Each structure stands twice: as structure tokens, then as C-alpha cells.
Amino acid sequence: MQPQDVAPRHASVPSPATGAAVDVARAEAALVEHYPRLVRLAYLALPSSLGRSRRVLTAHALTQRALPRGRRPASVIPAQSGGAGGTAIDGVTDGREDSPGYAFVRLQVVRGALEAGLPLRRLALPKRSQLPPLLPQVRGLRLFPRSGGADELALEQRLSALSAPARAAYLLRGLERLADPDVRRVLTAAGVAEPDAALAEANGVPAEYALLDSPEFDPCSLQARPTDLMRRRQHTKAALAATAALALCGALVALPGGWGPDGAAAPAYAQNPAAEAALDPGKLTRVAPIAWKTSSRKDFSAWPARGSLTGDTALLRRALAVWARPGESVRVSATPGTQTGGPAGPPQLLYAGEVDAARVVILYDGLRIARYAEPKDGTQGAALDFARVDGANGAAASAVVLGRSDGNVRYLTAPWVTKAAERDLLKPGAGAMDLDLADGITSPLASPALQPQACTSWNALELTDSSGRHLTTDLGELVPARLTTGRPGSTGDAPSAQALRAWAPFACSLGAARAAGVRSVNAWAYASQPLPDAGGTAAWVCTRAETWRGEGSVSLAQFHTPEGRYGAVAAKGVDVTACGWRDPHVLAGVLWKSGTGSWYLLAAGSKDTASIRASGGAEGSAQGPLLAVRAAQGARAELRGTRKDGGSLTGLR
């Protein structure tokens, strides 16, 4: 996650010999947050003899296989490092050097890259990293990073001349900003027999560490070129001959109800009145254009059918048939907890029309939104997407994603929406930019779900109806997530100036909620804490993502200092009641370094917290919802609190 990248990178590496507990969930979170950085490390550590395309795929494969295999809970508070020169920290925990999870996946990436450079030996089974990766797979294309300048080329040549351990040592110094003792420990844990020799060899390459961040060494920003076209043409001719023979045999034995009018659907497997009614375009539910004005419900059931192709019976038949029985060529996706089976009866038609380069049909069966898309040019590649929307009403039923392309997203809005605008959450003082609304369809706006890992902006969709204004954002699903602020149980979604300021430091943390079936995300500023040594006042905010399926909710306690642009995650809870309407309470803590160089354990609870006690690596207690005690760097402590009503609180981990 981008906010943590602002923290300095000078903390020591947790030694594998210490047996620090590594939790799978935290390791996965560290891998996802810093995936581009880990892949860049793997790409540069791999030998250039593999070729750039093979190195790209191998780097991604090594990083994706870096998670631990077992689960060992880690009940500690992550250490936070502060800014130098007497300023408060910019991003509290970056989840990297001070995190056992990040240290573990980084070690696995380095170990895999070192093994990939080993020569194959006779009568010995190769290691998995020495073989071409099974995943990810790319066919018919060669992928490689963008070309750089003469300086990047010279550095690439110097690194390729080093041994694999020396190359890894140089990268740990340059990319990870590790001191030599820490580099030595990582190399030793990765299986390097002589780490001192590797460090000495790495000294022979000039310390041009800024070049390591060049786009030429970024395996996440790629260019594509075709493979050997002549060889592919020869193989294609043979494949076409075989395909023609198979097609002839298939035509002779094909049964009625196959591929013709049903497009990419699989052959029919049932003939009964209920199933046939659900697939009949003539029986689709179509709501009158003005029915929503008198309807007692303000949800998807009140949406009229819109689009230029609502009368295209052939298109609607293909969409219904593919929904009921998608063929092997159909790409099917669904939000977590959403069933992908066919409708129980005739669904409701919300939209049928052309969107960019596709024909799109959107249907609603009372529980789910289904989006069918096929290329306008008639080529293969139909797609079927599902989202669970049971219980959606009002602001939660105000928009559906029509399509995404070229980094942009286009929405179909509810008939009661009178205005749509685009707003950057990272710029609360900037105004909203109005979007065109034509038959309920917005003009394209940049989608945060499609933006690169660097979080320089976060766009939200602001919709206006008779009840006021509402904020939503694209998290990579069919229905945008609703954004609210306030104490759980009394939240509001009107994008006031105060609400926009509350979201600004924490908007980038929404990236962790992508493709998780999130219904809404609330930001609750539950405490303000004066920082020791005249460090100003820090804000504690709890963001909670609620899902459509009920389970899988995520609560993040985040910490924001006056000097920091972004907030940072201090603690996380999955499927907990903290920060939710059932239990609007929270307690979290963090290690913080002041401008004078002193380390403190800071903790804050919600306003009804009567007392807080810290034990373990830092000892102390305080009356009220705030605690600040001196602590050693890297100290691990546990927090417990009591509420004013006598209830107990446990620190969110």
C-alpha cells in the first residue's frame, strides 16, 4: 500500500534465527502491498542470461510463491520508524523492514532468485526456480520492461558481470537500503556460504542506487512484442487442418440446442418450462421509465431498461443462455460469496447497449447483478461478471459499472440520480469535476481500481439525488463501494468539507479492499493524541470495510502525524466487531520515534475508554483513552483497556 512508502528504510532486518512469528495473513498483506518492489528485486537479482522476457515471468513467479506455508500467529505491535531531523514520522508502519511478514517474503524472493541462477546438473533434479515458471503464463507474446538510457544499460552490464550473491548484496543495499550487517544476515539466511566475499565483490560496482528505480528495471510496467511469427504460422496451418477435421466430425454429431443462437453458451442440459422461461428474452422483466417516481422501493427493482440494444432479441438470448450455462471460452468472475448459477426465473433487464468496443447486457435477479459482454467485432471472448446486491437500496443502488477500458470506468446510474461528478479524495480542497450524464450513463473517469501501485490520486464518484450527495468509489467490482464517515451507528455519506478532509490521508488504504466484495467503507476519527517532545497532534482513524456477504469485514486502525501526507496502518482485524455498529469501540497502538530520537509506545482508544495498560516489551498505564510511554526501538507490547461501562478492550492487532 502506497502510504507506507514514505517511511524511511533504515530499520534492521529481523533475523531468521530469532524465530520471529510469521502470520500468513500479514505476510500476504506485505506481499500485496509491496508487490512491485519485491518483483523489481527478483528481476534484478536474476541472471541476465535468462533473457528479459523469461526474467519478467520468473520474477513474478518467485514473488507469488514467497508466502509461508504454515500459520503461526504473531501477537505483537509492529514497530514504526520516524523521520530524521526532528520531524514526526511520515508513514508510521511501512509493513516492510520492521515487519516479520515482509522480511520473510523478501528472504524467499532472494533465495529463489539465487537458486534460479544455479546451473543445471546431471543426475540431479532441478529446483523449481530453475525451471520456466508454470504461472504466470503468457503465450504468443514476449514481455519486457521499457528501455532506459545509457546509464541504466551500463549498470545492467555491471550487475550481470557479478556473481549471484554479489548482485543480491548490491540490490539489498540499493533497493532495500540495508546496512552491511543486515545484508550479511539476509544472504546467510538465503544460503550464501560466503556473504563477506559477496559484499566485497559488490563494492566493485559504483553505488548508483537511484538508477535501480528506473522504469527499465520495472517488471510491472511492460511492453509486448510477438514471438517467432514464421514458426507460429507453420504451427497454425497444422492446427487449422486438425480443427477443420474436428469441426466436420462435430457437425455430424451435434445435438439441437447447441452453439448457434446461444452464442458462447454450453449445450443445453435441461428442458423444462421454468428453465426455458428464464432463458426467453420475451419474458424479461422491463420496468417502465417513470415507475421509480411512484415506487415504494428505491433499489435496482425500480430501474428501467436502458440502452440502444434493448430490442436486440438475439443479443439478449445469448446473454441469458451464457448466464445459464457458460461455455469454456467464457471468462466468468464473481465477487466473494456470490453464486454464478442461472436465474431462478426471468430476470430484470437494466441495460443493453454498446460500451466502447463491446456489446453489454446488465441483468438483475433480485439478489445479483449479472453483466454480460461480448466483442462488437464478433470475435471470441465473452465475459460474464456477477456481483451480490441483496439488500441494496438508496445510495447503495445508485450506480453499476458499465465497462472499464484504458484505465477509465463508465457507470450506469440510477434513474433518480440528477448529477454525477468526479472527485480526487487526496485533494479535499479541490472541487468536484462534473461528468456528463446521457440516459444515465456517465462520461469516462479514471478508475482507482486500474491505476498502478503508486497512489498519487484516488478518484471517487459523487452522485446527487433528491436525498443529497453520496460518495462511491470503484474497487474493481460491478457495484461501487459507498464511502461514509462518522461513529459507527451514526455515519453519514454526504461529502462535506470535514468528511473529505477525514478521508484524504487514508484514501490510498482503499486499495487493500479491491475485489473483496466490499459494500461500504467508513472512516471514523476516534481519537486525537498530543505527541511527546512537542511533536504536534496525531489523528487516529479506524476504517472499516463491510462486505455484501456479511463475513470478511476488515477494520484498520490508522495513525496520521501532522507532517505525514498519508496515514499508515497500525493494526488490522478481520471479522472482528471493533469499529462496527455492533461494537463501536477500538484500541490500537504503535511505536513512534520523536524528532529528538526517542522511541515511544503510543496507544489510543475510543472516547469511552476509561484506562489503558501496556505489558511486555513496554510497560505503562494511563487513565483515559490515551497512553504514551517510553519504549525501546523494536519493542513488542500488548495492550488492554477498560471501558467506562466496565467492559474490557483488547488491542486490535
XYZ file of C-alpha atoms in Angstrom:
653
model
C 0.000 0.000 0.000
C 1.480 3.362 -1.062
C 1.116 5.348 2.200
C 3.799 3.296 3.901
C 6.402 4.061 1.241
C 7.033 7.452 2.799
C 8.592 5.919 5.894
C 12.436 5.787 5.925
C 14.013 2.449 5.119
C 16.812 2.108 7.649
C 15.429 -0.409 10.116
C 17.354 -3.621 10.671
C 16.230 -6.943 9.185
C 14.586 -9.408 11.549
C 16.982 -12.324 11.825
C 15.550 -15.678 10.731
C 17.439 -17.232 13.577
C 15.323 -15.379 16.104
C 12.292 -17.450 15.220
C 10.039 -14.383 14.872
C 6.456 -15.487 14.409
C 5.180 -15.031 10.855
C 1.438 -14.905 10.253
C 0.237 -15.940 6.793
C -2.270 -13.088 6.597
C 0.359 -10.472 7.474
C 2.859 -11.983 5.063
C 0.228 -11.900 2.332
C -0.645 -8.291 3.155
C 3.043 -7.321 2.965
C 3.420 -9.153 -0.356
C 0.365 -7.479 -1.883
C 1.283 -4.009 -0.598
C 4.865 -4.126 -1.847
C 4.464 -6.480 -4.799
C 6.077 -4.101 -7.359
C 9.093 -3.601 -5.093
C 9.582 -7.342 -4.489
C 9.204 -8.174 -8.189
C 11.766 -5.497 -9.071
C 14.177 -7.042 -6.541
C 13.662 -10.510 -8.042
C 14.020 -9.249 -11.629
C 17.325 -7.508 -10.940
C 18.674 -10.440 -8.900
C 18.033 -12.977 -11.682
C 20.854 -13.620 -14.183
C 20.598 -11.703 -17.458
C 21.335 -14.939 -19.353
C 17.651 -15.892 -18.889
C 16.557 -13.141 -21.262
C 14.332 -10.234 -20.292
C 11.005 -11.944 -21.047
C 11.903 -15.066 -19.037
C 13.227 -12.885 -16.200
C 9.920 -10.943 -16.052
C 7.804 -14.089 -15.720
C 10.254 -15.758 -13.319
C 10.382 -12.640 -11.107
C 6.584 -12.616 -10.817
C 6.534 -16.373 -10.150
C 9.177 -16.157 -7.395
C 7.325 -13.316 -5.683
C 3.945 -15.051 -5.866
C 5.418 -18.216 -4.311
C 7.022 -16.366 -1.396
C 4.243 -16.832 1.174
C 4.878 -19.055 4.215
C 3.201 -22.457 4.172
C 2.155 -22.601 7.837
C 0.239 -20.212 10.085
C 1.881 -19.060 13.267
C 0.020 -16.122 14.895
C 2.103 -13.084 15.724
C 0.576 -11.150 18.631
C 2.779 -8.074 18.532
C 2.539 -4.418 17.673
C 4.646 -3.566 14.587
C 7.418 -1.064 15.164
C 7.236 2.297 13.451
C 10.169 4.392 12.357
C 10.164 8.144 12.258
C 11.525 10.856 10.053
C 15.009 12.173 10.524
C 15.973 15.590 11.610
C 13.403 16.110 14.339
C 10.219 15.603 12.300
C 7.372 13.293 13.104
C 7.040 10.177 11.058
C 5.518 10.406 7.581
C 4.006 6.976 7.412
C 4.297 5.054 10.685
C 4.447 1.316 9.856
C 5.502 0.666 6.280
C 4.902 -3.045 6.861
C 8.343 -3.823 5.449
C 11.664 -3.916 7.306
C 10.071 -3.868 10.747
C 7.525 -6.478 9.716
C 8.310 -10.196 10.091
C 5.914 -10.812 7.216
C 7.749 -8.533 4.811
C 11.178 -9.771 5.934
C 10.059 -13.355 5.321
C 8.735 -12.824 1.784
C 11.798 -10.737 0.879
C 14.064 -13.559 2.069
C 12.085 -16.082 -0.002
C 12.400 -13.873 -3.088
C 16.169 -13.506 -2.645
C 16.598 -17.248 -2.021
C 14.546 -18.116 -5.113
C 16.486 -15.682 -7.319
C 19.798 -17.144 -6.132
C 18.591 -20.696 -6.843
C 17.333 -19.705 -10.315
C 20.859 -18.694 -11.312
C 22.407 -22.054 -10.377
C 23.489 -24.230 -13.338
C 21.574 -27.436 -14.036
C 23.472 -30.588 -13.100
C 23.338 -34.078 -14.477
C 21.563 -36.758 -12.464
C 20.145 -34.122 -10.118
C 16.575 -32.900 -10.012
C 16.361 -29.174 -10.795
C 14.907 -26.802 -8.255
C 11.544 -25.295 -9.072
C 13.006 -21.811 -9.581
C 15.471 -23.175 -12.196
C 12.627 -24.230 -14.499
C 10.369 -21.985 -16.618
C 7.525 -20.788 -14.379
C 4.205 -22.605 -14.546
C 2.401 -19.395 -13.528
C 2.062 -16.725 -14.754
C 1.836 -17.905 -18.369
C 1.965 -15.717 -21.496
C 1.526 -17.229 -24.961
C 2.325 -15.590 -28.267
C 3.980 -12.541 -26.699
C 7.329 -11.550 -25.297
C 7.102 -9.177 -22.335
C 9.899 -6.897 -21.206
C 10.297 -3.580 -19.327
C 10.660 -0.273 -21.088
C 14.061 0.667 -22.493
C 16.188 3.012 -20.451
C 19.181 5.210 -21.122
C 22.905 4.627 -21.357
C 23.345 4.801 -17.570
C 20.786 2.045 -16.970
C 22.385 -0.126 -19.680
C 25.832 0.308 -18.131
C 24.515 -0.607 -14.684
C 22.750 -3.673 -16.139
C 26.041 -4.838 -17.683
C 27.944 -4.326 -14.436
C 25.339 -6.263 -12.437
C 25.326 -9.132 -14.942
C 29.097 -9.466 -14.505
C 28.695 -10.029 -10.742
C 28.093 -13.377 -9.135
C 24.532 -14.019 -7.984
C 25.323 -13.428 -4.256
C 27.187 -10.194 -5.035
C 24.332 -8.990 -7.222
C 21.889 -9.720 -4.392
C 24.124 -7.860 -1.931
C 24.195 -4.788 -4.206
C 20.407 -4.822 -4.545
C 19.782 -5.223 -0.817
C 21.969 -2.202 -0.271
C 20.429 -0.146 -3.065
C 16.767 -1.144 -3.242
C 16.209 -2.094 0.404
C 18.602 0.498 1.954
C 20.045 -2.144 4.302
C 23.307 -1.724 6.183
C 26.055 -4.279 5.557
C 25.403 -6.294 8.769
C 21.758 -6.643 7.742
C 22.710 -7.586 4.189
C 25.053 -10.226 5.590
C 22.261 -11.723 7.706
C 19.840 -11.879 4.759
C 22.438 -13.512 2.495
C 23.330 -16.051 5.169
C 19.673 -16.938 5.676
C 19.286 -17.283 1.901
C 22.004 -19.924 1.814
C 25.038 -17.877 0.688
C 28.170 -19.601 2.009
C 30.444 -16.535 1.930
C 28.433 -13.343 2.398
C 31.556 -11.266 3.158
C 33.012 -12.180 -0.216
C 29.724 -11.211 -1.886
C 29.773 -7.809 -0.172
C 33.374 -7.245 -1.193
C 32.601 -8.126 -4.818
C 29.576 -5.801 -4.793
C 31.873 -2.944 -3.745
C 33.344 -3.090 -7.252
C 30.157 -1.629 -8.740
C 29.571 2.121 -8.266
C 26.754 2.903 -5.846
C 24.319 4.227 -8.466
C 21.304 3.196 -6.409
C 18.949 5.822 -7.844
C 19.091 4.030 -11.208
C 17.561 0.909 -9.652
C 14.203 2.741 -9.561
C 14.346 3.296 -13.332
C 11.398 2.086 -15.497
C 13.910 -0.155 -17.319
C 14.054 -2.321 -14.196
C 10.291 -2.308 -13.507
C 8.808 -5.730 -14.429
C 5.307 -4.456 -13.586
C 5.299 -1.850 -16.394
C 5.840 -3.850 -19.543
C 5.985 -3.711 -23.320
C 4.849 -6.569 -25.553
C 6.206 -7.941 -28.829
C 5.242 -11.068 -30.803
C 7.213 -14.286 -30.693
C 8.662 -16.043 -33.772
C 5.922 -15.368 -36.355
C 7.176 -17.744 -39.067
C 7.268 -20.710 -36.692
C 3.843 -19.808 -35.358
C 2.473 -19.659 -38.919
C 3.688 -23.195 -39.607
C 2.120 -24.455 -36.400
C -1.100 -22.576 -37.145
C -1.518 -24.281 -40.531
C -1.251 -27.700 -38.924
C -3.680 -26.671 -36.164
C -6.206 -25.357 -38.706
C -6.192 -28.624 -40.588
C -6.828 -30.550 -37.388
C -9.539 -28.093 -36.332
C -11.330 -28.427 -39.670
C -11.425 -32.201 -39.302
C -12.774 -31.903 -35.751
C -15.401 -29.342 -36.820
C -16.623 -31.664 -39.569
C -16.961 -34.541 -37.104
C -18.666 -32.269 -34.574
C -21.196 -31.050 -37.136
C -22.194 -34.625 -37.845
C -22.880 -35.492 -34.230
C -24.115 -32.088 -32.907
C -27.368 -32.119 -30.963
C -30.133 -29.467 -31.157
C -29.822 -26.516 -28.767
C -26.035 -26.209 -29.185
C -23.903 -23.213 -30.069
C -25.842 -21.438 -32.848
C -28.321 -18.916 -31.384
C -26.946 -19.260 -27.838
C -23.521 -17.886 -28.688
C -20.795 -18.970 -26.251
C -23.185 -20.960 -24.033
C -22.587 -24.655 -23.412
C -25.065 -27.177 -24.868
C -28.491 -27.286 -23.221
C -28.726 -29.882 -20.490
C -32.315 -29.487 -19.352
C -35.699 -28.989 -20.981
C -38.349 -27.824 -18.530
C -40.789 -24.911 -18.534
C -39.140 -22.996 -15.670
C -35.648 -23.201 -17.200
C -36.955 -22.228 -20.643
C -38.884 -19.251 -19.247
C -35.733 -17.921 -17.571
C -33.956 -18.025 -20.945
C -36.710 -16.422 -23.015
C -35.841 -12.804 -23.953
C -39.533 -12.092 -24.434
C -40.220 -12.788 -20.752
C -37.563 -10.453 -19.334
C -38.913 -8.042 -16.724
C -38.897 -4.489 -18.061
C -39.772 -1.618 -15.723
C -41.471 1.485 -17.115
C -39.189 4.554 -17.419
C -41.138 6.572 -14.797
C -42.085 3.739 -12.436
C -39.350 4.753 -9.977
C -41.160 8.043 -9.276
C -44.089 6.233 -7.633
C -42.353 3.070 -6.426
C -42.210 2.390 -2.685
C -38.746 0.907 -3.206
C -35.591 2.772 -4.119
C -33.443 -0.110 -5.316
C -32.475 -1.935 -8.516
C -36.027 -3.256 -8.944
C -37.130 0.294 -9.835
C -34.543 0.754 -12.592
C -35.943 0.969 -16.145
C -34.359 -0.857 -19.088
C -31.984 1.486 -20.908
C -29.578 1.309 -23.827
C -29.800 1.214 -27.612
C -29.997 -2.601 -27.859
C -32.901 -3.397 -25.512
C -34.806 -4.656 -28.569
C -31.996 -6.904 -29.840
C -33.578 -10.272 -29.108
C -30.588 -12.243 -30.402
C -28.184 -10.412 -28.062
C -30.491 -10.869 -25.069
C -30.894 -14.570 -25.867
C -27.120 -15.040 -25.961
C -26.717 -13.204 -22.639
C -29.368 -15.349 -20.925
C -28.004 -18.590 -22.385
C -24.439 -17.803 -21.320
C -25.659 -16.909 -17.821
C -27.451 -20.246 -17.523
C -24.592 -22.370 -18.906
C -21.350 -20.517 -19.713
C -19.117 -22.338 -22.168
C -15.411 -22.960 -21.780
C -14.500 -19.799 -23.716
C -16.465 -17.533 -21.351
C -14.498 -15.656 -18.677
C -16.620 -15.812 -15.522
C -15.893 -13.725 -12.432
C -17.840 -13.129 -9.229
C -17.360 -11.182 -6.035
C -16.651 -13.364 -2.971
C -19.771 -15.113 -1.721
C -21.694 -14.638 -4.989
C -23.230 -17.642 -6.736
C -22.790 -17.913 -10.507
C -25.695 -20.226 -11.345
C -28.510 -19.298 -13.698
C -31.535 -17.248 -12.644
C -34.466 -18.970 -10.996
C -36.899 -17.124 -13.272
C -36.924 -14.359 -15.871
C -34.548 -11.624 -14.610
C -34.990 -7.879 -14.940
C -33.285 -6.067 -17.814
C -31.361 -2.981 -16.695
C -29.284 -2.210 -19.775
C -28.444 -3.465 -23.265
C -26.198 -1.392 -25.493
C -22.733 -0.733 -26.840
C -19.979 0.354 -24.456
C -16.609 1.135 -26.016
C -15.660 -1.982 -28.059
C -18.268 -4.333 -26.563
C -21.977 -5.081 -26.523
C -23.089 -5.150 -22.881
C -26.192 -6.555 -21.183
C -26.877 -5.958 -17.477
C -29.489 -8.101 -15.710
C -30.836 -8.264 -12.139
C -32.487 -11.270 -10.484
C -33.307 -9.739 -7.090
C -30.077 -10.934 -5.462
C -27.373 -10.413 -8.060
C -26.288 -8.115 -10.837
C -25.035 -10.019 -13.895
C -23.061 -8.260 -16.621
C -22.618 -9.983 -19.989
C -20.170 -8.519 -22.527
C -19.143 -9.675 -25.978
C -16.824 -8.034 -28.540
C -18.566 -5.937 -31.174
C -16.355 -7.402 -33.898
C -17.787 -10.882 -33.305
C -14.539 -12.470 -32.102
C -14.407 -14.968 -29.262
C -14.069 -13.779 -25.692
C -17.422 -13.298 -23.997
C -17.293 -12.279 -20.326
C -19.791 -12.809 -17.525
C -19.435 -10.940 -14.221
C -21.548 -11.254 -11.071
C -21.988 -9.068 -8.000
C -24.117 -9.685 -4.956
C -26.505 -6.783 -4.226
C -29.162 -8.214 -1.909
C -30.469 -5.537 0.421
C -29.102 -2.682 -1.716
C -31.201 0.470 -1.555
C -30.787 4.212 -1.834
C -27.147 5.209 -2.260
C -26.066 1.545 -2.414
C -28.224 1.055 -5.535
C -27.209 4.247 -7.307
C -24.672 3.002 -9.869
C -23.400 -0.045 -11.740
C -20.167 -0.350 -13.716
C -20.875 -0.476 -17.454
C -17.293 -1.084 -18.516
C -13.610 -0.380 -17.929
C -11.039 0.406 -20.605
C -7.806 2.383 -20.969
C -7.658 2.996 -17.215
C -11.152 4.523 -17.130
C -14.517 3.374 -15.828
C -18.007 4.257 -17.072
C -21.136 3.934 -14.887
C -24.851 3.434 -15.427
C -26.591 5.451 -12.709
C -29.999 5.084 -11.088
C -32.892 6.996 -12.700
C -33.191 9.202 -9.600
C -29.589 10.450 -9.916
C -29.645 14.029 -11.207
C -25.926 14.843 -11.244
C -22.586 12.999 -11.318
C -19.119 14.353 -10.586
C -15.558 13.134 -10.194
C -13.606 13.975 -7.041
C -9.999 13.222 -6.020
C -10.028 12.128 -2.374
C -6.357 13.047 -1.963
C -7.217 16.681 -2.726
C -10.046 17.578 -0.344
C -9.736 21.268 -1.146
C -10.198 20.801 -4.887
C -13.670 20.994 -6.321
C -15.596 18.202 -7.982
C -15.441 17.905 -11.780
C -18.881 17.432 -13.334
C -19.450 14.384 -15.522
C -21.815 14.209 -18.461
C -24.958 12.116 -17.894
C -26.578 10.784 -21.069
C -29.506 8.409 -20.447
C -27.992 7.690 -17.029
C -24.519 6.873 -18.431
C -21.561 8.865 -17.138
C -18.654 10.030 -19.220
C -15.440 8.051 -18.502
C -13.443 8.844 -15.384
C -10.119 7.465 -14.185
C -10.599 4.305 -12.144
C -8.533 3.811 -8.965
C -9.025 0.052 -9.434
C -6.969 0.236 -12.641
C -4.276 2.668 -11.529
C -0.681 1.493 -10.944
C 0.604 0.715 -7.471
C 1.833 4.293 -6.956
C -1.070 6.063 -5.248
C -0.896 9.642 -6.498
C -4.667 10.129 -6.685
C -7.841 8.311 -5.711
C -10.968 9.172 -7.671
C -14.439 8.891 -6.211
C -17.810 9.182 -7.932
C -20.065 11.815 -6.351
C -23.758 11.295 -7.102
C -26.575 13.720 -6.345
C -30.239 12.845 -5.902
C -33.196 14.229 -4.017
C -31.790 12.998 -0.689
C -28.435 14.739 -1.129
C -24.921 13.851 -2.289
C -23.206 10.469 -1.914
C -19.634 9.285 -2.401
C -18.729 5.959 -4.001
C -15.511 4.535 -5.431
C -14.514 1.782 -7.837
C -12.893 -1.200 -6.097
C -12.812 -3.406 -9.178
C -16.337 -4.829 -8.944
C -19.679 -4.268 -10.656
C -21.122 -2.082 -7.910
C -19.009 0.762 -6.479
C -18.421 0.844 -2.736
C -20.139 3.522 -0.689
C -17.869 5.832 1.353
C -19.085 7.184 4.698
C -17.662 8.937 7.760
C -18.581 9.126 11.416
C -19.039 6.994 14.501
C -20.436 3.526 13.740
C -24.198 3.558 14.053
C -24.490 7.227 13.097
C -22.487 7.504 9.899
C -23.159 9.913 7.069
C -22.213 9.825 3.410
C -22.636 13.477 2.471
C -19.234 14.640 1.132
C -18.889 17.681 3.377
C -15.586 19.524 3.683
C -14.967 17.806 7.031
C -15.697 14.367 5.566
C -13.363 14.977 2.633
C -10.570 16.090 4.973
C -11.137 12.977 7.081
C -10.720 10.689 4.042
C -7.731 12.416 2.429
C -4.836 10.811 4.403
C -6.405 7.350 4.278
C -7.860 7.110 0.747
C -4.938 5.041 -0.533
C -5.699 2.346 2.048
C -8.827 1.578 -0.006
C -6.536 -0.327 -2.353
C -6.431 -3.171 0.171
C -10.200 -3.638 -0.298
C -10.107 -4.251 -4.055
C -12.095 -7.238 -5.347
C -13.171 -8.275 -1.834
C -16.928 -7.884 -2.238
C -16.959 -4.613 -0.281
C -20.298 -2.866 0.141
C -19.205 0.220 2.081
C -16.176 1.693 3.837
C -16.498 4.016 6.834
C -13.786 6.308 8.231
C -14.158 7.043 11.938
C -11.811 9.573 13.565
C -11.934 8.131 17.065
C -9.064 9.925 18.835
C -6.581 12.800 18.658
C -3.311 12.374 20.553
C -0.721 15.006 21.515
C 2.693 13.644 20.533
C 5.596 13.646 23.006
C 8.532 16.036 22.626
C 6.328 18.749 21.099
C 5.601 16.625 18.045
C 2.176 18.106 17.392
C -1.117 16.199 17.417
C -1.692 12.884 15.664
C -5.010 11.563 14.445
C -6.298 8.019 14.991
C -8.834 6.847 12.424
C -10.494 3.453 12.084
C -11.589 2.489 8.570
C -13.963 -0.463 8.330
C -14.893 -2.225 5.099
C -18.232 -4.052 5.212
C -18.986 -6.762 2.643
C -22.148 -7.776 0.837
C -21.881 -11.331 2.177
C -21.602 -10.250 5.832
C -18.342 -12.009 6.683
C -14.902 -10.817 5.663
C -15.213 -7.311 7.101
C -11.856 -5.603 7.714
C -11.096 -2.976 10.373
C -7.902 -0.915 10.042
C -6.676 1.313 12.857
C -4.653 4.026 11.126
C -2.300 6.662 12.510
C -1.579 10.044 10.925
C 1.025 12.542 12.113
C 0.996 16.287 11.336
C 3.967 16.037 8.975
C 2.732 12.979 7.107
C 0.826 13.155 3.843
C -0.633 9.679 4.306
C -1.929 7.738 7.257
C -0.486 4.319 7.974
C -1.994 1.087 9.210
C -1.133 0.466 12.852
C -3.395 -2.567 13.387
C -5.788 -4.752 11.435
C -8.692 -7.017 12.317
C -10.636 -9.342 10.037
C -14.141 -10.461 11.027
C -13.972 -8.516 14.291
C -16.646 -6.287 15.788
C -14.282 -3.380 16.502
C -15.219 -0.163 14.670
C -18.577 -1.646 13.646
C -22.103 -0.762 14.674
C -22.308 -3.824 16.932
C -19.259 -2.744 18.929
C -18.306 0.895 18.264
C -15.090 0.632 20.275
C -11.434 0.263 19.330
C -7.974 0.234 20.925
C -4.708 0.262 18.963
C -1.082 1.182 19.458
C 2.102 1.915 17.585
C 5.815 2.520 18.206
C 6.804 6.057 17.216
C 10.131 7.890 17.051
C 10.081 11.537 18.020
C 12.125 14.306 16.487
C 14.589 14.059 19.383
C 15.300 10.406 18.583
C 13.311 8.955 21.494
C 11.009 5.978 20.960
C 7.528 5.861 22.452
C 4.681 3.411 22.608
C 1.558 5.369 21.700
C -1.920 3.953 22.134
C -5.397 5.352 21.756
C -8.882 4.047 22.401
C -12.315 5.348 21.565
C -13.752 8.097 23.762
C -15.451 5.708 26.182
C -12.112 4.107 27.144
C -11.511 4.506 30.880
C -7.919 3.187 31.102
C -5.150 1.566 29.043
C -2.358 -0.762 30.179
C 0.670 -1.918 28.158
C 2.695 -5.013 29.042
C 5.542 -6.970 27.515
C 8.277 -5.020 25.744
C 6.895 -1.713 27.027
C 5.262 -1.221 30.412
C 2.896 1.521 31.420
C -0.681 2.531 32.130
C -2.842 5.613 31.896
C -6.306 6.751 32.809
C -8.444 7.802 29.882
C -8.299 6.900 26.204
C -4.638 7.865 25.545
C -1.294 6.307 26.522
C 2.273 7.408 25.780
C 5.248 5.657 27.425
C 8.912 5.438 26.533
C 9.950 2.238 24.806
C 12.964 0.710 23.129
C 13.224 0.508 19.372
C 11.597 -2.718 18.174
C 9.781 -3.304 21.464
C 6.723 -5.548 21.299
C 3.877 -4.919 23.656
C 0.299 -5.983 24.244
C -2.494 -3.572 25.053
C -5.529 -3.990 27.233
C -8.101 -1.449 28.235
C -11.291 -0.987 30.201
C -14.378 0.923 29.142
C -16.345 3.346 31.249
C -19.189 0.848 31.428
C -16.835 -1.773 32.909
C -16.295 -3.744 29.707
C -12.831 -4.778 28.540
C -10.888 -3.870 25.413
C -8.134 -5.792 23.654
C -5.752 -4.037 21.341
C -6.512 -4.501 17.658
C -3.609 -6.414 16.106
